[in-house]
Amino acid sequence: MAYIYAIQRKGTAAVDYNTQLDAAIGRLHAEGRYRTFIDIARCKGQFPHAVWHRPDGSERPVTVWCGNDYLGMGQHPVVLAAMHEALDATGAGSGGTRNISGTTVWHKRLEAELADLHGKEAALLFTSAYLANDATLSTLPRLFPGLIIYSDALNHASMIEGIRRNGGEKRIFRHNDVAHLRELLAADDPAAPKLIAFESVYSMDGDFGPIAEIVSLAEEFGALTYIDEVHAVGMYGPRGGGVAEARGLMGRIDIINGTLGKAYGVMGGYIATSARMADAVRSYAPGFIFTTSLPPAIAAGAAASVAHLKTDQALRDAHQTQARILKLRLRGLGLPVSDHGSHIVPLIVGDPVHTKMLSDWLLEDFGIYVQPINFPTVPRGTERLRFTPSPVHGPREMDALIGALDSLWSRCALNRAELVG
């Protein structure tokens, strides 16, 4: 802001930058889409319970119902012990990029765990799954000149950004529409390099990608496959390898993207692929080359989490059970819940103002924290509250949520027809 003021004092700028900033933020307020950060502190060993630090300086206990720590691994003793050990051994930061002093035994150990998880030759670690998607997809056309990328219409913003920035050809196929994808593939030069980018679980609706059909098309047309398993790793498959593992398809997919910040409860992202592909991306992707690597303690905790979840099927089963129970109870209230069989529980409100209103009331009146999801994350008219039940959301937390929603839906006098119509 000091820089803006400096320009204005010189008298050389005809634009009132502050007015334009106010107008941009004002539009979000007017549309009911302004995002408010809720300041919380998670309680160690007591998740999903946390403390809300209110704007007036007071504190209030809350239950978190919108976190991405799907299995509660961010509080798991195995993860915390590994992080303490690495922190005591190395200190806080990694000290550099992976190319310059930022590769440690903990980074290599984590990449080995991830490669093993997905049955691939190698894995490449990034500071986030967003960066892994962006950096990889924006780099691939440099490795395969003339590459055409076929992208599902509902792919995550990180995939869209990576594809947009790469400067190559792209085709958008209708969401999960394999017939449309076939049409696009058939219309292009058979000799052109191709890649199909899609997701296994789409995070806003909770539906699954048609992995087997897409892989078969890729093999038919000589295309590479790139799957985002961010909302599936740790939670699906006999070892937590994702939906592709659960369906026996990992070996037929070329590049698998995953995160360490959701089911694994820590931080970071990665791709798992062939040794040759990982080496090429490592060598060409600016997002990898010029980014400081994850702190060793983070890498150690993530490796411990991945290793643990390879054998903890009971935790995965408990997670799925809680999601089924919550959807069943919300439907019992007659509420418009979207259910595609995954762990994602979207309650469709259909209006940004009403969505924010319900979110605020849940927090203020009941100590329940669930963040409103609005455009552009979801299409206009499909605004929602997205609940993420976990194995540590017990009967007491579930009863409190159901009672609160029952009360608030009646208070608002908003029935399903009003909300989605």
CSV table of C-alpha atoms in Angstrom, one decimal:
chain,number,residue,atom,x,y,z
A,1,MET,CA,0.0,0.0,0.0
A,2,ALA,CA,2.9,2.3,0.7
A,3,TYR,CA,4.0,1.8,-3.0
A,4,ILE,CA,0.5,2.8,-4.2
A,5,TYR,CA,0.6,6.0,-2.1
A,6,ALA,CA,4.1,6.8,-3.4
A,7,ILE,CA,2.8,6.7,-7.0
A,8,GLN,CA,-0.1,8.9,-6.2
A,9,ARG,CA,2.0,11.5,-4.4
A,10,LYS,CA,4.2,11.9,-7.5
A,11,GLY,CA,1.1,13.0,-9.5
A,12,THR,CA,2.0,10.7,-12.4
A,13,ALA,CA,-0.9,8.2,-12.0
A,14,ALA,CA,-4.4,9.1,-13.3
A,15,VAL,CA,-5.9,5.9,-11.8
A,16,ASP,CA,-7.3,5.9,-8.2
A,17,TYR,CA,-6.0,2.5,-7.3
A,18,ASN,CA,-7.6,2.4,-3.8
A,19,THR,CA,-11.0,3.2,-5.2
A,20,GLN,CA,-10.7,0.3,-7.7
A,21,LEU,CA,-9.6,-2.1,-4.9
A,22,ASP,CA,-12.6,-1.0,-2.8
A,23,ALA,CA,-14.9,-1.5,-5.7
A,24,ALA,CA,-13.6,-5.0,-6.4
A,25,ILE,CA,-14.0,-6.1,-2.7
A,26,GLY,CA,-17.4,-4.3,-2.6
A,27,ARG,CA,-18.7,-6.5,-5.5
A,28,LEU,CA,-17.9,-9.6,-3.5
A,29,HIS,CA,-19.8,-8.2,-0.5
A,30,ALA,CA,-22.8,-7.3,-2.7
A,31,GLU,CA,-23.0,-10.8,-4.1
A,32,GLY,CA,-22.6,-12.5,-0.8
A,33,ARG,CA,-19.3,-14.1,-1.9
A,34,TYR,CA,-16.8,-12.3,0.4
A,35,ARG,CA,-14.7,-14.8,2.1
A,36,THR,CA,-14.2,-14.5,5.9
A,37,PHE,CA,-11.2,-16.2,7.6
A,38,ILE,CA,-12.2,-17.8,10.9
A,39,ASP,CA,-9.3,-17.8,13.3
A,40,ILE,CA,-9.2,-21.1,15.0
A,41,ALA,CA,-6.6,-23.1,17.0
A,42,ARG,CA,-7.0,-26.9,16.9
A,43,CYS,CA,-6.7,-28.7,20.2
A,44,LYS,CA,-4.0,-31.3,20.2
A,45,GLY,CA,-5.4,-34.7,20.7
A,46,GLN,CA,-9.0,-33.4,20.7
A,47,PHE,CA,-9.7,-32.9,17.0
A,48,PRO,CA,-12.3,-32.0,15.6
A,49,HIS,CA,-12.5,-29.7,18.6
A,50,ALA,CA,-10.8,-26.3,18.4
A,51,VAL,CA,-10.9,-22.8,19.9
A,52,TRP,CA,-12.3,-19.9,17.9
A,53,HIS,CA,-10.6,-16.6,18.5
A,54,ARG,CA,-13.4,-14.2,17.9
A,55,PRO,CA,-12.9,-10.7,16.4
A,56,ASP,CA,-13.7,-9.1,19.8
A,57,GLY,CA,-10.8,-10.9,21.5
A,58,SER,CA,-12.9,-13.6,23.2
A,59,GLU,CA,-12.5,-17.3,22.7
A,60,ARG,CA,-15.1,-20.0,22.2
A,61,PRO,CA,-14.9,-23.8,21.7
A,62,VAL,CA,-16.0,-25.0,18.3
A,63,THR,CA,-16.3,-28.3,16.4
A,64,VAL,CA,-14.7,-28.2,12.9
A,65,TRP,CA,-16.8,-29.8,10.3
A,66,CYS,CA,-15.1,-28.6,7.1
A,67,GLY,CA,-11.4,-29.6,7.6
A,68,ASN,CA,-9.5,-31.6,5.1
A,69,ASP,CA,-7.7,-33.6,7.8
A,70,TYR,CA,-10.1,-36.4,6.8
A,71,LEU,CA,-8.7,-39.2,9.1
A,72,GLY,CA,-7.4,-37.1,11.9
A,73,MET,CA,-3.8,-38.0,11.1
A,74,GLY,CA,-2.7,-34.4,11.9
A,75,GLN,CA,-3.1,-35.4,15.5
A,76,HIS,CA,-1.8,-39.0,15.3
A,77,PRO,CA,1.0,-40.0,17.7
A,78,VAL,CA,3.0,-41.8,15.0
A,79,VAL,CA,3.0,-38.6,12.9
A,80,LEU,CA,3.8,-36.3,15.8
A,81,ALA,CA,6.6,-38.5,17.0
A,82,ALA,CA,8.3,-38.6,13.6
A,83,MET,CA,8.1,-34.8,13.3
A,84,HIS,CA,9.5,-34.3,16.8
A,85,GLU,CA,12.4,-36.6,16.0
A,86,ALA,CA,13.2,-34.8,12.7
A,87,LEU,CA,12.8,-31.3,14.2
A,88,ASP,CA,15.2,-32.2,17.1
A,89,ALA,CA,17.7,-33.6,14.6
A,90,THR,CA,17.6,-30.9,11.9
A,91,GLY,CA,15.9,-27.7,13.1
A,92,ALA,CA,13.1,-25.9,11.4
A,93,GLY,CA,13.7,-25.4,7.7
A,94,SER,CA,15.3,-27.3,4.9
A,95,GLY,CA,17.8,-24.6,4.0
A,96,GLY,CA,17.2,-24.4,0.3
A,97,THR,CA,15.6,-25.7,-2.9
A,98,ARG,CA,15.8,-29.4,-3.7
A,99,ASN,CA,18.7,-28.6,-6.1
A,100,ILE,CA,20.7,-26.5,-3.6
A,101,SER,CA,21.1,-28.0,-0.2
A,102,GLY,CA,17.3,-28.7,0.3
A,103,THR,CA,17.3,-32.5,-0.3
A,104,THR,CA,17.5,-34.6,2.9
A,105,VAL,CA,17.2,-38.2,3.9
A,106,TRP,CA,13.6,-37.3,5.0
A,107,HIS,CA,12.6,-36.0,1.6
A,108,LYS,CA,14.1,-39.1,-0.1
A,109,ARG,CA,12.3,-41.4,2.4
A,110,LEU,CA,9.0,-39.7,1.7
A,111,GLU,CA,9.4,-40.0,-2.0
A,112,ALA,CA,10.2,-43.7,-1.6
A,113,GLU,CA,7.1,-44.2,0.5
A,114,LEU,CA,5.0,-42.5,-2.2
A,115,ALA,CA,6.4,-44.4,-5.1
A,116,ASP,CA,5.8,-47.6,-3.2
A,117,LEU,CA,2.2,-46.5,-2.4
A,118,HIS,CA,1.3,-46.1,-6.0
A,119,GLY,CA,3.5,-48.9,-7.5
A,120,LYS,CA,5.6,-46.5,-9.5
A,121,GLU,CA,9.3,-46.2,-10.1
A,122,ALA,CA,9.6,-42.7,-8.6
A,123,ALA,CA,7.8,-39.9,-6.9
A,124,LEU,CA,8.5,-36.2,-6.9
A,125,LEU,CA,7.7,-34.1,-3.9
A,126,PHE,CA,6.3,-30.5,-4.1
A,127,THR,CA,5.3,-28.1,-1.4
A,128,SER,CA,1.6,-28.5,-2.3
A,129,ALA,CA,-0.6,-30.6,-4.6
A,130,TYR,CA,-1.6,-27.3,-6.3
A,131,LEU,CA,2.0,-26.7,-7.2
A,132,ALA,CA,2.5,-30.3,-8.2
A,133,ASN,CA,-0.4,-30.0,-10.7
A,134,ASP,CA,0.5,-26.5,-11.9
A,135,ALA,CA,4.2,-27.2,-12.4
A,136,THR,CA,3.8,-30.6,-14.0
A,137,LEU,CA,1.0,-29.8,-16.4
A,138,SER,CA,2.7,-26.5,-17.5
A,139,THR,CA,5.9,-28.3,-18.1
A,140,LEU,CA,4.8,-31.4,-20.1
A,141,PRO,CA,4.5,-29.5,-23.4
A,142,ARG,CA,8.1,-28.6,-23.2
A,143,LEU,CA,8.9,-32.3,-22.9
A,144,PHE,CA,6.4,-33.4,-25.6
A,145,PRO,CA,6.3,-30.6,-28.3
A,146,GLY,CA,2.8,-30.4,-29.8
A,147,LEU,CA,1.2,-32.0,-26.8
A,148,ILE,CA,-2.6,-31.8,-26.7
A,149,ILE,CA,-4.2,-32.0,-23.2
A,150,TYR,CA,-7.7,-33.2,-22.8
A,151,SER,CA,-9.1,-31.8,-19.5
A,152,ASP,CA,-12.3,-32.6,-17.7
A,153,ALA,CA,-14.5,-29.6,-17.4
A,154,LEU,CA,-14.6,-29.8,-13.6
A,155,ASN,CA,-10.9,-30.3,-13.0
A,156,HIS,CA,-9.4,-28.4,-10.0
A,157,ALA,CA,-8.2,-24.9,-10.5
A,158,SER,CA,-4.6,-26.0,-10.2
A,159,MET,CA,-4.9,-28.3,-13.2
A,160,ILE,CA,-6.7,-25.6,-15.2
A,161,GLU,CA,-4.0,-23.1,-14.4
A,162,GLY,CA,-1.2,-25.5,-15.3
A,163,ILE,CA,-2.9,-26.4,-18.6
A,164,ARG,CA,-3.6,-22.7,-19.4
A,165,ARG,CA,0.0,-21.6,-18.7
A,166,ASN,CA,1.7,-24.2,-20.8
A,167,GLY,CA,0.9,-22.5,-24.1
A,168,GLY,CA,-0.1,-25.8,-25.8
A,169,GLU,CA,-3.2,-27.1,-27.3
A,170,LYS,CA,-6.1,-28.1,-25.0
A,171,ARG,CA,-9.5,-29.6,-25.3
A,172,ILE,CA,-12.2,-29.5,-22.6
A,173,PHE,CA,-14.5,-32.5,-22.4
A,174,ARG,CA,-17.8,-32.4,-20.6
A,175,HIS,CA,-17.6,-33.6,-17.0
A,176,ASN,CA,-17.2,-37.4,-16.9
A,177,ASP,CA,-18.5,-37.6,-20.5
A,178,VAL,CA,-16.4,-40.4,-22.0
A,179,ALA,CA,-18.3,-40.2,-25.4
A,180,HIS,CA,-17.4,-36.5,-25.7
A,181,LEU,CA,-13.8,-37.3,-24.8
A,182,ARG,CA,-13.7,-39.9,-27.6
A,183,GLU,CA,-15.0,-37.4,-30.1
A,184,LEU,CA,-12.3,-35.0,-29.2
A,185,LEU,CA,-9.5,-37.6,-29.4
A,186,ALA,CA,-10.8,-38.9,-32.7
A,187,ALA,CA,-10.9,-35.4,-34.2
A,188,ASP,CA,-7.2,-34.7,-33.6
A,189,ASP,CA,-4.1,-35.9,-35.5
A,190,PRO,CA,-3.3,-39.5,-34.5
A,191,ALA,CA,0.4,-38.7,-34.5
A,192,ALA,CA,0.1,-35.8,-32.1
A,193,PRO,CA,1.2,-36.5,-28.5
A,194,LYS,CA,-1.8,-36.5,-26.2
A,195,LEU,CA,-2.6,-36.5,-22.4
A,196,ILE,CA,-5.9,-36.9,-20.6
A,197,ALA,CA,-6.1,-35.0,-17.3
A,198,PHE,CA,-8.9,-35.9,-14.8
A,199,GLU,CA,-9.7,-36.6,-11.2
A,200,SER,CA,-10.7,-39.7,-9.2
A,201,VAL,CA,-12.9,-37.9,-6.7
A,202,TYR,CA,-14.3,-34.4,-7.5
A,203,SER,CA,-14.2,-32.5,-4.3
A,204,MET,CA,-17.3,-30.3,-4.5
A,205,ASP,CA,-19.9,-32.9,-5.6
A,206,GLY,CA,-18.1,-36.0,-4.4
A,207,ASP,CA,-18.6,-38.0,-7.6
A,208,PHE,CA,-16.0,-40.4,-9.1
A,209,GLY,CA,-14.2,-40.1,-12.4
A,210,PRO,CA,-14.8,-43.0,-14.9
A,211,ILE,CA,-11.2,-44.1,-14.6
A,212,ALA,CA,-11.4,-47.5,-16.4
A,213,GLU,CA,-13.1,-46.0,-19.4
A,214,ILE,CA,-10.7,-43.1,-19.6
A,215,VAL,CA,-7.7,-45.3,-19.3
A,216,SER,CA,-9.0,-47.6,-22.1
A,217,LEU,CA,-9.5,-44.6,-24.3
A,218,ALA,CA,-6.0,-43.4,-23.6
A,219,GLU,CA,-4.6,-46.7,-24.6
A,220,GLU,CA,-6.7,-46.8,-27.8
A,221,PHE,CA,-5.6,-43.3,-28.9
A,222,GLY,CA,-2.0,-43.5,-27.6
A,223,ALA,CA,-2.5,-40.8,-24.9
A,224,LEU,CA,-0.8,-40.4,-21.5
A,225,THR,CA,-3.0,-40.3,-18.4
A,226,TYR,CA,-2.8,-37.8,-15.5
A,227,ILE,CA,-5.1,-38.4,-12.5
A,228,ASP,CA,-5.5,-36.1,-9.5
A,229,GLU,CA,-6.1,-38.4,-6.5
A,230,VAL,CA,-6.0,-35.6,-3.9
A,231,HIS,CA,-9.3,-36.4,-2.3
A,232,ALA,CA,-8.7,-40.1,-2.4
A,233,VAL,CA,-5.2,-41.0,-1.4
A,234,GLY,CA,-5.0,-42.5,2.1
A,235,MET,CA,-8.8,-43.1,2.0
A,236,TYR,CA,-9.4,-45.6,-0.8
A,237,GLY,CA,-7.7,-48.8,-1.8
A,238,PRO,CA,-6.3,-51.6,0.4
A,239,ARG,CA,-3.2,-49.4,1.2
A,240,GLY,CA,-4.6,-46.0,0.6
A,241,GLY,CA,-3.3,-45.6,-2.9
A,242,GLY,CA,-6.6,-44.0,-4.0
A,243,VAL,CA,-9.5,-44.9,-6.2
A,244,ALA,CA,-7.2,-46.2,-9.0
A,245,GLU,CA,-5.7,-48.7,-6.5
A,246,ALA,CA,-9.2,-49.7,-5.3
A,247,ARG,CA,-10.2,-50.4,-8.9
A,248,GLY,CA,-6.9,-52.2,-9.8
A,249,LEU,CA,-5.9,-49.5,-12.3
A,250,MET,CA,-2.8,-47.8,-10.9
A,251,GLY,CA,-0.5,-49.7,-13.3
A,252,ARG,CA,-2.3,-48.3,-16.3
A,253,ILE,CA,-2.0,-44.6,-15.3
A,254,ASP,CA,1.1,-42.7,-16.2
A,255,ILE,CA,1.1,-39.8,-13.7
A,256,ILE,CA,-0.7,-39.8,-10.3
A,257,ASN,CA,-1.0,-36.5,-8.4
A,258,GLY,CA,-1.7,-36.6,-4.6
A,259,THR,CA,-1.6,-34.5,-1.5
A,260,LEU,CA,-0.1,-34.9,2.0
A,261,GLY,CA,-2.3,-32.2,3.4
A,262,LYS,CA,-5.7,-34.0,3.5
A,263,ALA,CA,-5.9,-37.7,4.5
A,264,TYR,CA,-2.3,-37.7,5.6
A,265,GLY,CA,-2.8,-34.7,7.8
A,266,VAL,CA,0.5,-32.8,7.2
A,267,MET,CA,1.5,-30.7,4.1
A,268,GLY,CA,2.8,-31.1,0.6
A,269,GLY,CA,2.0,-32.6,-2.8
A,270,TYR,CA,3.6,-35.0,-5.2
A,271,ILE,CA,3.4,-36.9,-8.5
A,272,ALA,CA,4.2,-40.6,-8.7
A,273,THR,CA,5.2,-41.8,-12.1
A,274,SER,CA,8.1,-43.5,-14.0
A,275,ALA,CA,11.7,-42.7,-13.1
A,276,ARG,CA,12.2,-41.1,-16.5
A,277,MET,CA,9.1,-38.9,-16.3
A,278,ALA,CA,10.0,-37.8,-12.7
A,279,ASP,CA,13.5,-37.0,-13.8
A,280,ALA,CA,12.3,-34.9,-16.7
A,281,VAL,CA,9.8,-32.9,-14.6
A,282,ARG,CA,12.4,-32.4,-11.9
A,283,SER,CA,14.8,-31.0,-14.4
A,284,TYR,CA,12.5,-28.7,-16.4
A,285,ALA,CA,9.7,-27.5,-14.0
A,286,PRO,CA,10.4,-24.0,-12.6
A,287,GLY,CA,7.9,-24.7,-9.9
A,288,PHE,CA,10.1,-27.5,-8.6
A,289,ILE,CA,13.5,-26.0,-9.4
A,290,PHE,CA,13.0,-22.6,-7.7
A,291,THR,CA,10.9,-23.5,-4.7
A,292,THR,CA,12.3,-24.0,-1.2
A,293,SER,CA,11.7,-27.6,-0.2
A,294,LEU,CA,9.5,-28.8,2.6
A,295,PRO,CA,11.0,-28.6,6.1
A,296,PRO,CA,12.5,-32.1,7.1
A,297,ALA,CA,10.0,-32.3,10.0
A,298,ILE,CA,7.1,-32.0,7.6
A,299,ALA,CA,8.5,-34.6,5.3
A,300,ALA,CA,9.2,-36.9,8.2
A,301,GLY,CA,5.6,-36.6,9.5
A,302,ALA,CA,4.2,-37.1,6.1
A,303,ALA,CA,6.3,-40.3,5.5
A,304,ALA,CA,5.2,-41.7,8.8
A,305,SER,CA,1.5,-41.0,8.0
A,306,VAL,CA,1.8,-42.6,4.5
A,307,ALA,CA,3.5,-45.7,6.0
A,308,HIS,CA,0.9,-46.0,8.8
A,309,LEU,CA,-2.1,-45.7,6.5
A,310,LYS,CA,-0.8,-48.4,4.2
A,311,THR,CA,-1.9,-50.8,7.0
A,312,ASP,CA,-4.8,-49.1,8.8
A,313,GLN,CA,-7.8,-50.2,7.0
A,314,ALA,CA,-10.0,-49.8,10.1
A,315,LEU,CA,-9.5,-46.1,10.0
A,316,ARG,CA,-10.5,-46.0,6.3
A,317,ASP,CA,-13.6,-48.1,7.1
A,318,ALA,CA,-14.6,-45.8,10.0
A,319,HIS,CA,-14.3,-42.8,7.8
A,320,GLN,CA,-16.6,-44.2,5.2
A,321,THR,CA,-19.1,-45.2,7.9
A,322,GLN,CA,-19.2,-41.7,9.3
A,323,ALA,CA,-19.8,-40.2,5.9
A,324,ARG,CA,-22.7,-42.7,5.2
A,325,ILE,CA,-24.3,-42.0,8.6
A,326,LEU,CA,-24.1,-38.2,8.1
A,327,LYS,CA,-25.7,-38.4,4.6
A,328,LEU,CA,-28.4,-40.7,5.9
A,329,ARG,CA,-29.3,-38.4,8.8
A,330,LEU,CA,-29.3,-35.3,6.6
A,331,ARG,CA,-31.6,-37.0,4.1
A,332,GLY,CA,-33.8,-38.0,7.1
A,333,LEU,CA,-34.3,-34.3,7.7
A,334,GLY,CA,-35.3,-33.8,4.1
A,335,LEU,CA,-32.3,-31.7,3.3
A,336,PRO,CA,-30.8,-31.5,-0.2
A,337,VAL,CA,-27.7,-33.6,0.1
A,338,SER,CA,-25.7,-34.6,-3.0
A,339,ASP,CA,-24.6,-38.3,-2.6
A,340,HIS,CA,-22.4,-40.0,-5.2
A,341,GLY,CA,-21.1,-42.6,-2.8
A,342,SER,CA,-17.9,-40.9,-1.7
A,343,HIS,CA,-16.9,-39.4,1.6
A,344,ILE,CA,-17.8,-35.8,0.4
A,345,VAL,CA,-21.1,-34.5,2.0
A,346,PRO,CA,-22.3,-31.4,0.1
A,347,LEU,CA,-25.5,-29.7,1.4
A,348,ILE,CA,-26.7,-27.7,-1.5
A,349,VAL,CA,-28.1,-24.3,-0.5
A,350,GLY,CA,-28.2,-22.6,-3.9
A,351,ASP,CA,-27.8,-19.0,-2.8
A,352,PRO,CA,-24.6,-17.3,-1.6
A,353,VAL,CA,-26.3,-15.1,1.0
A,354,HIS,CA,-28.3,-18.0,2.5
A,355,THR,CA,-25.2,-20.1,2.5
A,356,LYS,CA,-23.2,-17.5,4.5
A,357,MET,CA,-26.2,-17.0,6.8
A,358,LEU,CA,-26.4,-20.6,7.7
A,359,SER,CA,-22.6,-20.8,8.2
A,360,ASP,CA,-22.6,-17.8,10.5
A,361,TRP,CA,-25.6,-19.1,12.5
A,362,LEU,CA,-24.0,-22.5,12.9
A,363,LEU,CA,-20.8,-20.9,14.3
A,364,GLU,CA,-22.4,-18.2,16.5
A,365,ASP,CA,-25.3,-20.2,17.9
A,366,PHE,CA,-24.0,-23.7,18.0
A,367,GLY,CA,-20.2,-23.6,17.9
A,368,ILE,CA,-20.1,-25.6,14.6
A,369,TYR,CA,-17.7,-24.4,12.0
A,370,VAL,CA,-18.4,-25.1,8.3
A,371,GLN,CA,-17.2,-22.7,5.7
A,372,PRO,CA,-19.6,-21.6,2.9
A,373,ILE,CA,-18.6,-22.7,-0.7
A,374,ASN,CA,-19.5,-20.2,-3.3
A,375,PHE,CA,-18.6,-19.2,-6.9
A,376,PRO,CA,-16.1,-19.6,-8.5
A,377,THR,CA,-15.3,-22.7,-6.5
A,378,VAL,CA,-18.7,-24.0,-7.6
A,379,PRO,CA,-21.1,-22.8,-10.3
A,380,ARG,CA,-23.5,-20.0,-9.4
A,381,GLY,CA,-26.8,-21.4,-8.0
A,382,THR,CA,-25.1,-24.4,-6.5
A,383,GLU,CA,-23.6,-22.7,-3.4
A,384,ARG,CA,-23.3,-25.2,-0.5
A,385,LEU,CA,-22.0,-26.2,2.9
A,386,ARG,CA,-19.6,-29.0,2.4
A,387,PHE,CA,-19.2,-31.3,5.5
A,388,THR,CA,-16.2,-33.5,5.9
A,389,PRO,CA,-17.0,-36.1,8.6
A,390,SER,CA,-14.0,-38.1,10.0
A,391,PRO,CA,-13.5,-41.1,12.3
A,392,VAL,CA,-13.0,-38.6,15.2
A,393,HIS,CA,-16.5,-37.0,14.7
A,394,GLY,CA,-18.3,-39.2,17.3
A,395,PRO,CA,-22.1,-39.6,18.0
A,396,ARG,CA,-22.1,-36.5,20.2
A,397,GLU,CA,-20.7,-34.2,17.5
A,398,MET,CA,-23.0,-35.8,14.9
A,399,ASP,CA,-26.1,-35.3,17.1
A,400,ALA,CA,-25.2,-31.7,17.7
A,401,LEU,CA,-24.8,-31.0,14.0
A,402,ILE,CA,-28.0,-32.6,13.0
A,403,GLY,CA,-29.9,-30.8,15.7
A,404,ALA,CA,-28.4,-27.5,14.7
A,405,LEU,CA,-29.3,-27.9,11.0
A,406,ASP,CA,-32.8,-29.0,11.8
A,407,SER,CA,-33.3,-25.9,13.9
A,408,LEU,CA,-31.7,-23.5,11.4
A,409,TRP,CA,-33.4,-24.8,8.3
A,410,SER,CA,-36.7,-24.2,10.1
A,411,ARG,CA,-35.7,-20.8,11.3
A,412,CYS,CA,-34.8,-19.7,7.8
A,413,ALA,CA,-38.1,-21.0,6.5
A,414,LEU,CA,-36.1,-22.3,3.6
A,415,ASN,CA,-37.3,-25.6,2.3
A,416,ARG,CA,-35.6,-27.6,-0.4
A,417,ALA,CA,-37.7,-26.2,-3.3
A,418,GLU,CA,-36.9,-22.6,-2.3
A,419,LEU,CA,-33.2,-23.3,-1.9
A,420,VAL,CA,-32.5,-25.2,-5.2
A,421,GLY,CA,-35.3,-23.6,-7.2
